[in-house]
PDB file of C-alpha atoms in Angstrom:
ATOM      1  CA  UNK A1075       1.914 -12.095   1.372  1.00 88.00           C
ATOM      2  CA  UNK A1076       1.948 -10.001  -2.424  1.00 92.00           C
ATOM      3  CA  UNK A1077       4.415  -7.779  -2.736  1.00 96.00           C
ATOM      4  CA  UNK A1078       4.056  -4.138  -3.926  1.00 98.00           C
ATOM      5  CA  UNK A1079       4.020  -2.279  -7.043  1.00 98.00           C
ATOM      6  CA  UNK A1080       6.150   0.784  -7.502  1.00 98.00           C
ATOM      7  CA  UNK A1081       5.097   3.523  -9.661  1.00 98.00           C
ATOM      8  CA  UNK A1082       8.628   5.174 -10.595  1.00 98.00           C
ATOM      9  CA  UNK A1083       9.018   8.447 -12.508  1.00 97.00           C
ATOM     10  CA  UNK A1084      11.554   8.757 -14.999  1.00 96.00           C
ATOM     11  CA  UNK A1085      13.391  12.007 -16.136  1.00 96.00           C
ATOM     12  CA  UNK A1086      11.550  13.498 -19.102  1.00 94.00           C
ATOM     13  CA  UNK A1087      15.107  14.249 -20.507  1.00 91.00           C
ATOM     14  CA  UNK A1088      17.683  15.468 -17.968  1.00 94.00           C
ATOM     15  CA  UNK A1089      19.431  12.419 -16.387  1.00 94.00           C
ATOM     16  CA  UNK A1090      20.556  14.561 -13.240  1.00 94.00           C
ATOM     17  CA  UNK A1091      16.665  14.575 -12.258  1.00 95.00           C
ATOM     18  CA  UNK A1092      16.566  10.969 -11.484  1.00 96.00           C
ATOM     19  CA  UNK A1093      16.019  10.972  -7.547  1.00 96.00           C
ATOM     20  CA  UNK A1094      18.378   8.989  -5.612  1.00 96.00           C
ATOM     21  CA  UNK A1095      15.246   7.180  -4.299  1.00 97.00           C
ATOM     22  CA  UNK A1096      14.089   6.169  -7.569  1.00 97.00           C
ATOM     23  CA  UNK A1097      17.303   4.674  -8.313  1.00 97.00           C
ATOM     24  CA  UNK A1098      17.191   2.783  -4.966  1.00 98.00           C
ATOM     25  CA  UNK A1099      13.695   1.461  -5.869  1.00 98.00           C
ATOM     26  CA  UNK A1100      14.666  -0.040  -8.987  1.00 98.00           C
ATOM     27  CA  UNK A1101      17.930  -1.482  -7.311  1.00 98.00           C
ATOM     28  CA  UNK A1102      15.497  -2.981  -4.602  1.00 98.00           C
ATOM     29  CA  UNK A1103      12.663  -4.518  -6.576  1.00 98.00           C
ATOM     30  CA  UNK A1104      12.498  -8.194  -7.991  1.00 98.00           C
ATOM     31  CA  UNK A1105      11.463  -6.937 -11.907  1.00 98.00           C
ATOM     32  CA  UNK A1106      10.770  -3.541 -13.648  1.00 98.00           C
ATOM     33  CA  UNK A1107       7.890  -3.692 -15.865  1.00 98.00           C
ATOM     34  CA  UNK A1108       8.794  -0.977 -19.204  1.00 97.00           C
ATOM     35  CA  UNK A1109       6.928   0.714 -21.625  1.00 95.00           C
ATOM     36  CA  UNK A1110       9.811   0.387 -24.172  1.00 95.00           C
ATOM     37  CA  UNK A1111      12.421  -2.133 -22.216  1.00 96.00           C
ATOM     38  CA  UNK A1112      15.005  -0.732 -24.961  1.00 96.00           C
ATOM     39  CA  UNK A1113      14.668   2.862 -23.829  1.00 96.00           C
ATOM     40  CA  UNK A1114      14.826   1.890 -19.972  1.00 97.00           C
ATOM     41  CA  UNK A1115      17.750  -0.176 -20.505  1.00 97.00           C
ATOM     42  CA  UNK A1116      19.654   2.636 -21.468  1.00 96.00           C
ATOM     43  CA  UNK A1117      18.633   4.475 -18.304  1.00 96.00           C
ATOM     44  CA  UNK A1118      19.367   1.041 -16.079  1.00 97.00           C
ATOM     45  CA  UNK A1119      22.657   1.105 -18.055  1.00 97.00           C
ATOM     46  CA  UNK A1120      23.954   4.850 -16.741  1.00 96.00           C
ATOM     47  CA  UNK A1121      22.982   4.070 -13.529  1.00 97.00           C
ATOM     48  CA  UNK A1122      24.558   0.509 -13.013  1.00 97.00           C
ATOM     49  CA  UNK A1123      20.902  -1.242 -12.306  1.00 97.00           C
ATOM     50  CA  UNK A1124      21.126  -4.684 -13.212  1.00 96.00           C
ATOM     51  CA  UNK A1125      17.431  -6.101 -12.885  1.00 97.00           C
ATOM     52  CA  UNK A1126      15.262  -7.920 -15.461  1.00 97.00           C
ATOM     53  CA  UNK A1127      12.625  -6.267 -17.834  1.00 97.00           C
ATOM     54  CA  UNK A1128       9.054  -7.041 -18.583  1.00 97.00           C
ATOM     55  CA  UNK A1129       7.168  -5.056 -21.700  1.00 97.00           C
ATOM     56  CA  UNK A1130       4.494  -3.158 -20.786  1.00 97.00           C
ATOM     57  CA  UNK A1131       2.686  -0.844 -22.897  1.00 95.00           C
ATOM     58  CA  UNK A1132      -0.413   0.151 -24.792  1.00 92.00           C
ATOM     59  CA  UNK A1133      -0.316  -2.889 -26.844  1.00 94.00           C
ATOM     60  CA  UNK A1134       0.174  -5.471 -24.353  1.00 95.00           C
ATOM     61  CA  UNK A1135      -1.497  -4.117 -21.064  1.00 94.00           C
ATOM     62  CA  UNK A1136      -4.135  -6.839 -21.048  1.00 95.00           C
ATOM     63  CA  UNK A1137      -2.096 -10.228 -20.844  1.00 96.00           C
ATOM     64  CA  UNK A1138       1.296  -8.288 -19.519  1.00 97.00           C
ATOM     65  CA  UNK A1139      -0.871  -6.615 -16.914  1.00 97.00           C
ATOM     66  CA  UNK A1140      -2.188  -9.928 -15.505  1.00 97.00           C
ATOM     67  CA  UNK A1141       1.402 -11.613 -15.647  1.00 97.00           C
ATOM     68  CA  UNK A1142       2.856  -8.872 -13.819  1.00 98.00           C
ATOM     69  CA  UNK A1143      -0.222  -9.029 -11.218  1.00 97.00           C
ATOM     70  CA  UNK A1144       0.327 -12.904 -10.792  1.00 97.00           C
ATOM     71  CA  UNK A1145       4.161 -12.528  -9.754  1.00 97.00           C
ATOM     72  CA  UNK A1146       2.657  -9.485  -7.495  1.00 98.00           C
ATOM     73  CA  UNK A1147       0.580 -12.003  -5.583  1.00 97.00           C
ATOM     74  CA  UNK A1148       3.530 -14.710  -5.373  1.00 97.00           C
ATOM     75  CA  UNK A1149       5.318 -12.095  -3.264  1.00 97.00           C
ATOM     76  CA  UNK A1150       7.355 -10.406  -5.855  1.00 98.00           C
ATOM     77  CA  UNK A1151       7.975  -6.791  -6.087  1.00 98.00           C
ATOM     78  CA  UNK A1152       8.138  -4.539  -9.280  1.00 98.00           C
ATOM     79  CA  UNK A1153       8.602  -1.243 -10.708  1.00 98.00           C
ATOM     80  CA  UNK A1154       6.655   0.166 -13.110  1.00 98.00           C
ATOM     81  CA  UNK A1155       8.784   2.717 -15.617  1.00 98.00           C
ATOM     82  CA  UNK A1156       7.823   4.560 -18.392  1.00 96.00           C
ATOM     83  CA  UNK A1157       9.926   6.172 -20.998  1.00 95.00           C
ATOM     84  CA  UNK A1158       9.764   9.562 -19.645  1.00 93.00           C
ATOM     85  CA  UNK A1159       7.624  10.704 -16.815  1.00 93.00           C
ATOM     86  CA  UNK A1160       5.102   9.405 -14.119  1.00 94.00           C
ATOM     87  CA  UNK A1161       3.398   5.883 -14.801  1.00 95.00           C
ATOM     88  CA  UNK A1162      -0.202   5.961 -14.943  1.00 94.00           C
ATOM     89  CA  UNK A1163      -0.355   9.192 -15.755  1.00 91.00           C
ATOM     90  CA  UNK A1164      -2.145   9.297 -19.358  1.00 87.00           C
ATOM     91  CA  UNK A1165      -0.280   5.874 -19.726  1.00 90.00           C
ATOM     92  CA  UNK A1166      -2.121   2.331 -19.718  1.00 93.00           C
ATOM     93  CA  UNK A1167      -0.006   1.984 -16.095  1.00 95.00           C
ATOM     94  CA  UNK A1168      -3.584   2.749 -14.954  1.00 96.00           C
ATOM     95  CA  UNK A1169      -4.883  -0.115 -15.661  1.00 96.00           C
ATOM     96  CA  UNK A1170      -2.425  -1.887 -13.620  1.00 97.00           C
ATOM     97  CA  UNK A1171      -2.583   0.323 -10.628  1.00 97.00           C
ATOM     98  CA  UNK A1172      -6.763  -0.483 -10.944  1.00 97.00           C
ATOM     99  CA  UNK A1173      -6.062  -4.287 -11.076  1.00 97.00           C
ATOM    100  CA  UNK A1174      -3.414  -4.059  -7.585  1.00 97.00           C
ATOM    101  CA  UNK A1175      -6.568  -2.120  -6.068  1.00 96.00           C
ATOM    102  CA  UNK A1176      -9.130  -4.807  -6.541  1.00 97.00           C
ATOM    103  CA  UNK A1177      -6.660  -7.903  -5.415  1.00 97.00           C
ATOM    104  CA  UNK A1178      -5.594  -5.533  -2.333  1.00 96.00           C
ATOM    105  CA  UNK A1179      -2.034  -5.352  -3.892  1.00 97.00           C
ATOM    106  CA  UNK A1180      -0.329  -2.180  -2.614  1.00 97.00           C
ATOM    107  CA  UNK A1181       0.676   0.583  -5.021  1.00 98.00           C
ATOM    108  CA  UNK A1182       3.682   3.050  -3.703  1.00 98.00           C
ATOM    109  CA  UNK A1183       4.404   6.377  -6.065  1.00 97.00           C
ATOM    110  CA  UNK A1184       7.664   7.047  -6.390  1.00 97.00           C
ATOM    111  CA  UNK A1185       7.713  10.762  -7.594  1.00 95.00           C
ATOM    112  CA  UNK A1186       9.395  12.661 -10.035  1.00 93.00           C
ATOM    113  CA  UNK A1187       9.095  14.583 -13.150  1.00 90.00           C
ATOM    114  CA  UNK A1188       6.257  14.687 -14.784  1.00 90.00           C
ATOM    115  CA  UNK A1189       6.030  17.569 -18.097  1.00 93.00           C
ATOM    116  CA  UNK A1190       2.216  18.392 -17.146  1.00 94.00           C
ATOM    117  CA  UNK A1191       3.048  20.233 -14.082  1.00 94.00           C
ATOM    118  CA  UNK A1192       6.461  21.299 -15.074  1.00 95.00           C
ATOM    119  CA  UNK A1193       4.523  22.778 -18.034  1.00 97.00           C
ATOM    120  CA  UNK A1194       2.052  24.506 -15.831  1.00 97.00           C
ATOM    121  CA  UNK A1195       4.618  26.157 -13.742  1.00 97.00           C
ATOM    122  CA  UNK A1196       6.117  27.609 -16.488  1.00 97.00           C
ATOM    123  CA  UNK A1197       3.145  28.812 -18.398  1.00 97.00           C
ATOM    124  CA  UNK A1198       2.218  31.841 -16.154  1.00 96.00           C
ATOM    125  CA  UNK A1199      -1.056  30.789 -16.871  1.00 97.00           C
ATOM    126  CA  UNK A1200      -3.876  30.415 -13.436  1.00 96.00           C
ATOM    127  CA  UNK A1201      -2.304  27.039 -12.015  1.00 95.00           C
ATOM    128  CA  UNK A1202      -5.009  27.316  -9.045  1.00 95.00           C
ATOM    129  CA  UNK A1203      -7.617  24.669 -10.517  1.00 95.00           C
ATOM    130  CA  UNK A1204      -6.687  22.873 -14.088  1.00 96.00           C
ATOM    131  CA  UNK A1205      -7.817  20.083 -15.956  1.00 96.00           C
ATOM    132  CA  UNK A1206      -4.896  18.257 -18.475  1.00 96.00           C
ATOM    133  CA  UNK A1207      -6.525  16.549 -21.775  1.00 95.00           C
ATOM    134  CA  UNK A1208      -3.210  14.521 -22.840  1.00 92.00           C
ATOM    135  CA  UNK A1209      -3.175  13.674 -26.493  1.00 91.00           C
ATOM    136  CA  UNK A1210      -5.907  14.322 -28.696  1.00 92.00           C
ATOM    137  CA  UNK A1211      -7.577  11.956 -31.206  1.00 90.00           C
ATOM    138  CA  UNK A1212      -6.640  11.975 -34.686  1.00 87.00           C
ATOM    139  CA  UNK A1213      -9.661  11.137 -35.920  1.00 88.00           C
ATOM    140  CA  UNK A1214     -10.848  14.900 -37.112  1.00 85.00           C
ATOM    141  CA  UNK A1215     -14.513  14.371 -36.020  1.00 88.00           C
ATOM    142  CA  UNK A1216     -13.490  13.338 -32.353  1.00 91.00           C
ATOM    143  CA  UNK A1217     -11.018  15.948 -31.943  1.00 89.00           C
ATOM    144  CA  UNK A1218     -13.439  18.842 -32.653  1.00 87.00           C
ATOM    145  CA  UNK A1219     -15.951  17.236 -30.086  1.00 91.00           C
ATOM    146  CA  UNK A1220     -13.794  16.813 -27.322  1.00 94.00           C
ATOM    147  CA  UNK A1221     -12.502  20.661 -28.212  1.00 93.00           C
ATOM    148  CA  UNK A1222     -16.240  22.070 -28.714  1.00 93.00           C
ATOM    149  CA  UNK A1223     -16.598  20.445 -24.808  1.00 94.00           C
ATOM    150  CA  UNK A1224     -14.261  22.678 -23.375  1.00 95.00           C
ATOM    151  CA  UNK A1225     -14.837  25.701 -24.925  1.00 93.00           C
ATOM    152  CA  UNK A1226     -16.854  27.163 -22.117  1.00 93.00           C
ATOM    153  CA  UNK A1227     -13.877  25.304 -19.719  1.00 95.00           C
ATOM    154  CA  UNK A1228     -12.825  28.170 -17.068  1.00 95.00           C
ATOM    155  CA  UNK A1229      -9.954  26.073 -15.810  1.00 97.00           C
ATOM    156  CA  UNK A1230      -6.561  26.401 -17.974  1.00 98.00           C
ATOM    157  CA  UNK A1231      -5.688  23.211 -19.900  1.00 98.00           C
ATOM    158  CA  UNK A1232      -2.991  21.064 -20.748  1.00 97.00           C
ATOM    159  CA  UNK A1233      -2.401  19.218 -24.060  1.00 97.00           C
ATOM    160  CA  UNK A1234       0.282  16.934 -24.877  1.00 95.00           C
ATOM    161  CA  UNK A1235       1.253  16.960 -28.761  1.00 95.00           C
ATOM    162  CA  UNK A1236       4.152  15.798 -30.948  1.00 94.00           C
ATOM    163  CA  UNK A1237       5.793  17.564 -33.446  1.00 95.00           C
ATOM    164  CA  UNK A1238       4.391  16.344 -36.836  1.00 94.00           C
ATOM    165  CA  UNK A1239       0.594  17.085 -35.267  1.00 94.00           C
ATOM    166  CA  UNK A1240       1.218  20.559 -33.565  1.00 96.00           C
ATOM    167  CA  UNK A1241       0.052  22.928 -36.223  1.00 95.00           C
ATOM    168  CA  UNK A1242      -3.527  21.041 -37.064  1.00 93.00           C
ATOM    169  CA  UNK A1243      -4.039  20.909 -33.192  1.00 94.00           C
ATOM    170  CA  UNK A1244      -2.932  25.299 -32.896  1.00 96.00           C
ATOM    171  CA  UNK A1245      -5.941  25.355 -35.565  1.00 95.00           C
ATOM    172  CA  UNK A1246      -8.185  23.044 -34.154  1.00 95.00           C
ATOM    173  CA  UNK A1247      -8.151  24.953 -30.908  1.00 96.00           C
ATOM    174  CA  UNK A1248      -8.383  28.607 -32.170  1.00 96.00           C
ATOM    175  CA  UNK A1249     -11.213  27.309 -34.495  1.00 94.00           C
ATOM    176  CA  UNK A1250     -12.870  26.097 -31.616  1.00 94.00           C
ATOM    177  CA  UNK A1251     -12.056  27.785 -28.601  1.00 95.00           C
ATOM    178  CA  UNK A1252     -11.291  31.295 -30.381  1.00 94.00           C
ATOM    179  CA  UNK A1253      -7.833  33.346 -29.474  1.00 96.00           C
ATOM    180  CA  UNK A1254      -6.708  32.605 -25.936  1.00 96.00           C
ATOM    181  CA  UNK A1255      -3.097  33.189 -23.784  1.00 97.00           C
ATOM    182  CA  UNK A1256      -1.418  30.325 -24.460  1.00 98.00           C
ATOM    183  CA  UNK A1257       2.091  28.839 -23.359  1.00 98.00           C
ATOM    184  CA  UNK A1258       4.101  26.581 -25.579  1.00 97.00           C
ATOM    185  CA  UNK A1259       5.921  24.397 -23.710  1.00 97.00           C
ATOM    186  CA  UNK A1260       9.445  22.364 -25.918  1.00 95.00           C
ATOM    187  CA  UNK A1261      11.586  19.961 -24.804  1.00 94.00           C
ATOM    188  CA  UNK A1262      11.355  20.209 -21.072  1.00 95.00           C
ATOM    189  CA  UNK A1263      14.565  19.580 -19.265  1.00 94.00           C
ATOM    190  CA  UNK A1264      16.582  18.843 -22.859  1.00 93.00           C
ATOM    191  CA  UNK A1265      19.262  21.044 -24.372  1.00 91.00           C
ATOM    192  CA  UNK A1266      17.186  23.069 -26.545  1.00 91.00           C
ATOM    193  CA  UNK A1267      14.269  23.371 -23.817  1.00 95.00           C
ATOM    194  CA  UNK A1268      11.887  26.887 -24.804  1.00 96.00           C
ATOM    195  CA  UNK A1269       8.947  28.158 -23.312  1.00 97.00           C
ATOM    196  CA  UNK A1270       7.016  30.388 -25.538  1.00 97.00           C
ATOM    197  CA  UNK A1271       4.187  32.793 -23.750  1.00 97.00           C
ATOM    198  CA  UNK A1272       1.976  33.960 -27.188  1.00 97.00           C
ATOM    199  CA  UNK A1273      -1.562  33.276 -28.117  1.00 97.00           C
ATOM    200  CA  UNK A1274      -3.331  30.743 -30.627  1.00 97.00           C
ATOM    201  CA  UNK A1275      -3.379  33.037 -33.818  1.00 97.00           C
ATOM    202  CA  UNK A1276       0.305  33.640 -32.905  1.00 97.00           C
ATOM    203  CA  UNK A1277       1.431  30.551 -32.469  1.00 97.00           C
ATOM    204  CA  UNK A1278      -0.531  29.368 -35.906  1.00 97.00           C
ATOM    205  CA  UNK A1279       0.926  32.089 -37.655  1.00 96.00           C
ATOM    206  CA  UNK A1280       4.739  31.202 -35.798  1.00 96.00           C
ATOM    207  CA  UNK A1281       4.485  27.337 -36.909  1.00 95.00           C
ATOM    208  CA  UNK A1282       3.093  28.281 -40.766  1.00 92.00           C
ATOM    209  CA  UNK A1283       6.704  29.666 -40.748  1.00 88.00           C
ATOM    210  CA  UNK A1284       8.718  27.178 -38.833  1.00 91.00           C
ATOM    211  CA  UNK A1285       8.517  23.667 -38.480  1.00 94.00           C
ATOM    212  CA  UNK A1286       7.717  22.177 -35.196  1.00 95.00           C
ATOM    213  CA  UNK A1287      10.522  20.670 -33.081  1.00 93.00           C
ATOM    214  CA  UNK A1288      10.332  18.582 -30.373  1.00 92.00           C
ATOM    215  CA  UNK A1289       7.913  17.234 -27.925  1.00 92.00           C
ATOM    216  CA  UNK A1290       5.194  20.291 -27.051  1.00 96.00           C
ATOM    217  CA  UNK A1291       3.043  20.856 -23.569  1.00 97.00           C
ATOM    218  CA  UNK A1292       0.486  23.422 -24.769  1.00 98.00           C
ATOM    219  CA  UNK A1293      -0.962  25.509 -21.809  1.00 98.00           C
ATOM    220  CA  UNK A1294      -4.113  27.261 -23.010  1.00 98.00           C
ATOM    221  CA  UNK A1295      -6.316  29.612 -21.147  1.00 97.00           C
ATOM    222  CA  UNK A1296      -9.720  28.763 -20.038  1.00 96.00           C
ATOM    223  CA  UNK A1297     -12.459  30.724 -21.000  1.00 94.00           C
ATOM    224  CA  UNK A1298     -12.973  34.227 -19.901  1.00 88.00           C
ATOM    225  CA  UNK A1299     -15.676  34.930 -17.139  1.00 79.00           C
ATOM    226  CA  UNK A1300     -18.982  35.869 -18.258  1.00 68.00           C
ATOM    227  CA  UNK A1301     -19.746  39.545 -18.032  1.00 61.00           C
ATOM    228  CA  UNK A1302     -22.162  39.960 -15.448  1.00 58.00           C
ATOM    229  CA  UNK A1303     -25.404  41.580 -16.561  1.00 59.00           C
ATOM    230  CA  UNK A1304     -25.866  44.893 -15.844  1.00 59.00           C
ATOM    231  CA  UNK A1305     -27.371  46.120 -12.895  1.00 80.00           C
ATOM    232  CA  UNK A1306     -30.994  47.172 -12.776  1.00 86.00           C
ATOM    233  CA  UNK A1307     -31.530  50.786 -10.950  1.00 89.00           C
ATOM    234  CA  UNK A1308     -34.198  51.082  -8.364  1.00 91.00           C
ATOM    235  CA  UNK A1309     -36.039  53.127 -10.847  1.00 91.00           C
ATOM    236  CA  UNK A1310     -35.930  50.553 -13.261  1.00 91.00           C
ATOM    237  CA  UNK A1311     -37.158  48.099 -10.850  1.00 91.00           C
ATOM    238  CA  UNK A1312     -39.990  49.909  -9.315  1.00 91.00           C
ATOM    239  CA  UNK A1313     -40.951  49.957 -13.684  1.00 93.00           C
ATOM    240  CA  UNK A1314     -41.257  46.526 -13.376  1.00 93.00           C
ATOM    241  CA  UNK A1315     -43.162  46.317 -10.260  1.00 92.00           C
ATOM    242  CA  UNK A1316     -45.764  48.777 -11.844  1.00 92.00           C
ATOM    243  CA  UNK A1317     -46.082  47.062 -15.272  1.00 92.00           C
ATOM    244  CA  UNK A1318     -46.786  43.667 -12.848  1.00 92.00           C
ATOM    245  CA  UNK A1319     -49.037  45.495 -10.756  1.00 89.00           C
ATOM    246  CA  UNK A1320     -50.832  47.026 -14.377  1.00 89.00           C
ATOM    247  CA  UNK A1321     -51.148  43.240 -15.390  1.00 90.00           C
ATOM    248  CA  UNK A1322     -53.131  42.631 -12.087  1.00 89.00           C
ATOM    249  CA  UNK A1323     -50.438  41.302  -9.846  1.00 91.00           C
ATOM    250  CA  UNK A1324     -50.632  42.342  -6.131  1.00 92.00           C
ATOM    251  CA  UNK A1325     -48.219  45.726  -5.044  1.00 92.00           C
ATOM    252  CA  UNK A1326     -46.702  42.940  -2.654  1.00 92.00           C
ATOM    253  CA  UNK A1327     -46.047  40.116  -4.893  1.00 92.00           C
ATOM    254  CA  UNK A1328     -45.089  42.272  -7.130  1.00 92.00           C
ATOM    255  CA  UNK A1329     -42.491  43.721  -5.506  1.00 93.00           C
ATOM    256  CA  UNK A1330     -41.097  40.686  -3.875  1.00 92.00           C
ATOM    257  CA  UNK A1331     -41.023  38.740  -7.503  1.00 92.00           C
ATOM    258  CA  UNK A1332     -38.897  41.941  -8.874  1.00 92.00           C
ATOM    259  CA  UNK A1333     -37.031  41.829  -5.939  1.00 91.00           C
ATOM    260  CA  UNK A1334     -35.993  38.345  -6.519  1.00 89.00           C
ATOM    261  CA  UNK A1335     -35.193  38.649 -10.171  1.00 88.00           C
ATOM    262  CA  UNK A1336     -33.401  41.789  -9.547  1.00 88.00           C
ATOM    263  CA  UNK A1337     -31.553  41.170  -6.138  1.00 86.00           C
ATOM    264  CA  UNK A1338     -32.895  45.119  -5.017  1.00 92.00           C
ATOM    265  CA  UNK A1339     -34.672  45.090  -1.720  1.00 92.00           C
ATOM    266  CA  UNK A1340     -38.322  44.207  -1.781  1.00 91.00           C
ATOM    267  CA  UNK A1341     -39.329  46.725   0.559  1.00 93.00           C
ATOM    268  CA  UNK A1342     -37.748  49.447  -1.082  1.00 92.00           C
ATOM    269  CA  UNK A1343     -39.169  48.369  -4.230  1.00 91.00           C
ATOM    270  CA  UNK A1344     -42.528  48.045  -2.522  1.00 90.00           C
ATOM    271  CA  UNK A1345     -42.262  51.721  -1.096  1.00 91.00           C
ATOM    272  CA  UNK A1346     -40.545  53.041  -4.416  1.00 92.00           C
ATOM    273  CA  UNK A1347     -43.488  51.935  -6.090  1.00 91.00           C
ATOM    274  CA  UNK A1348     -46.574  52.206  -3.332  1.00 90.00           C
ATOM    275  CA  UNK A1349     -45.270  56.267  -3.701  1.00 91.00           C
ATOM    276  CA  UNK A1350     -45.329  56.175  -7.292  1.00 87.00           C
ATOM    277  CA  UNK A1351     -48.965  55.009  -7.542  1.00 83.00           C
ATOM    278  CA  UNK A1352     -50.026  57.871  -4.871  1.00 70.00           C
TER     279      UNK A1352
END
């Protein structure tokens, strides 16, 4: 029979939000497959786990992927870790969980913390319906695609960036998306932790002045609702039915192809403009 894969969050920086049944989990399982087997070491470390380490990572996914799926099959179980948050979750752990599903290997979640939806709670932004982008492309040309996408996006969005790239990304999305709400999101769960509620042109301006610190969750506000057209008045419409009926269009057909541009009421348009002709 193959064992079972165990997707295992990891604190994104406070060690007190490790959940007692992650730690179990990784006491449990035969291996522990790591993005960075340095990094999880030191968490195995403060919480007396003694259990080997595989790598993988973006790099490696392929070959470590299939080696990981082999011992799977044999019967073994594993945890997949990576260095902060939930596996699979903009992470190459993805591909894994995709090659369990199509050799019937079963994948258990393990959950924890994960900085998208910490981010979103905090943002006072609409959480109702989202969609989360990760990290952006470097490559300039790319990046203003994928941002020209979304600019008619309603839902709020979520963007993962790193300190050195933050202030091209602020100006990449007010060039494209123009000035929206936006919540800044630093170094969730760590000592110096900030959430900043501002705008685009404010934060662009903030960051000309400061340099960036620390891992950011940007939380930017979809785009506003159209403004609905305004309405047409039943005198207005009955216009229309008469400039039809001028052009040789029935009273009736008339009225009911007004009436369906419009939303007014056919017969009242019909009426309205059968009194007008009198």
């Amino acid at each position: 029979m193959a064992g079972t894969l165990y997707l295992v969050a990891t604190p994104i920086g406070n060690l007190g939000d490790f959940s007692p049944r992650a730690v179990e989990t990784l006491q449990a399982v035969d291996f522990i497959a790591a993005e960075d087997t340095r990094v999880t070491r030191k968490l195995l470390t403060h919480f007396d786990i003694k259990k080997p380490l595989v790598s993988y990572h973006q790099h490696n996914h392929v070959t470590a992927g299939q080696a990981i799926l082999e011992r799977l099959l044999a019967g073994e179980t594993c945890a997949l870790v990576t260095d902060a948050g939930m596996p699979a979750i903009s992470d190459p752990g993805e591909d894994l969980v995709r090659l369990c599903g199509a050799h019937q290997v079963e994948v258990l979640a393990v959950p924890g913390c994960s900085a998208l939806v910490c981010a979103l709670a905090l943002s006072g932004l609409p959480t109702g319906r989202f969609t989360f982008e990760g990290f952006l492309t470097t490559n300039k040309k790319n990046r203003r695609e994928h941002l020209q996408s979304l600019a008619d996006e309603r839902r709020t969005m979520v963007f993962y960036e790193a300190p050195h790239k933050l202030r091209a990304t602020l100006q990449d999305l007010l060039d494209t998306l123009g000035d929206r709400p936006l919540a800044l999101c630093r170094e969730l769960s760590k000592l110096h932790e900030e959430t900043i509620r501002t705008t685009l042109s404010q934060a662009v301006a903030r960051y000309e002045e400061e340099p960036p610190r620390g891992e950011f969750v940007l939380v930017v506000g979809g785009a506003p609702e159209a403004e609905a057209a305004p309405a047409v008045t039943l005198e207005e419409g009955v216009q229309q039915v008469l400039r039809r009926r001028a052009e040789g269009m029935r009273l009736k057909d008339a009225a009911k192809a007004v009436a369906e541009e419009t939303g007014l009421s056919k017969n009242e348009l019909y009426a309205a403009a059968a009194r007008a002709q009198a």
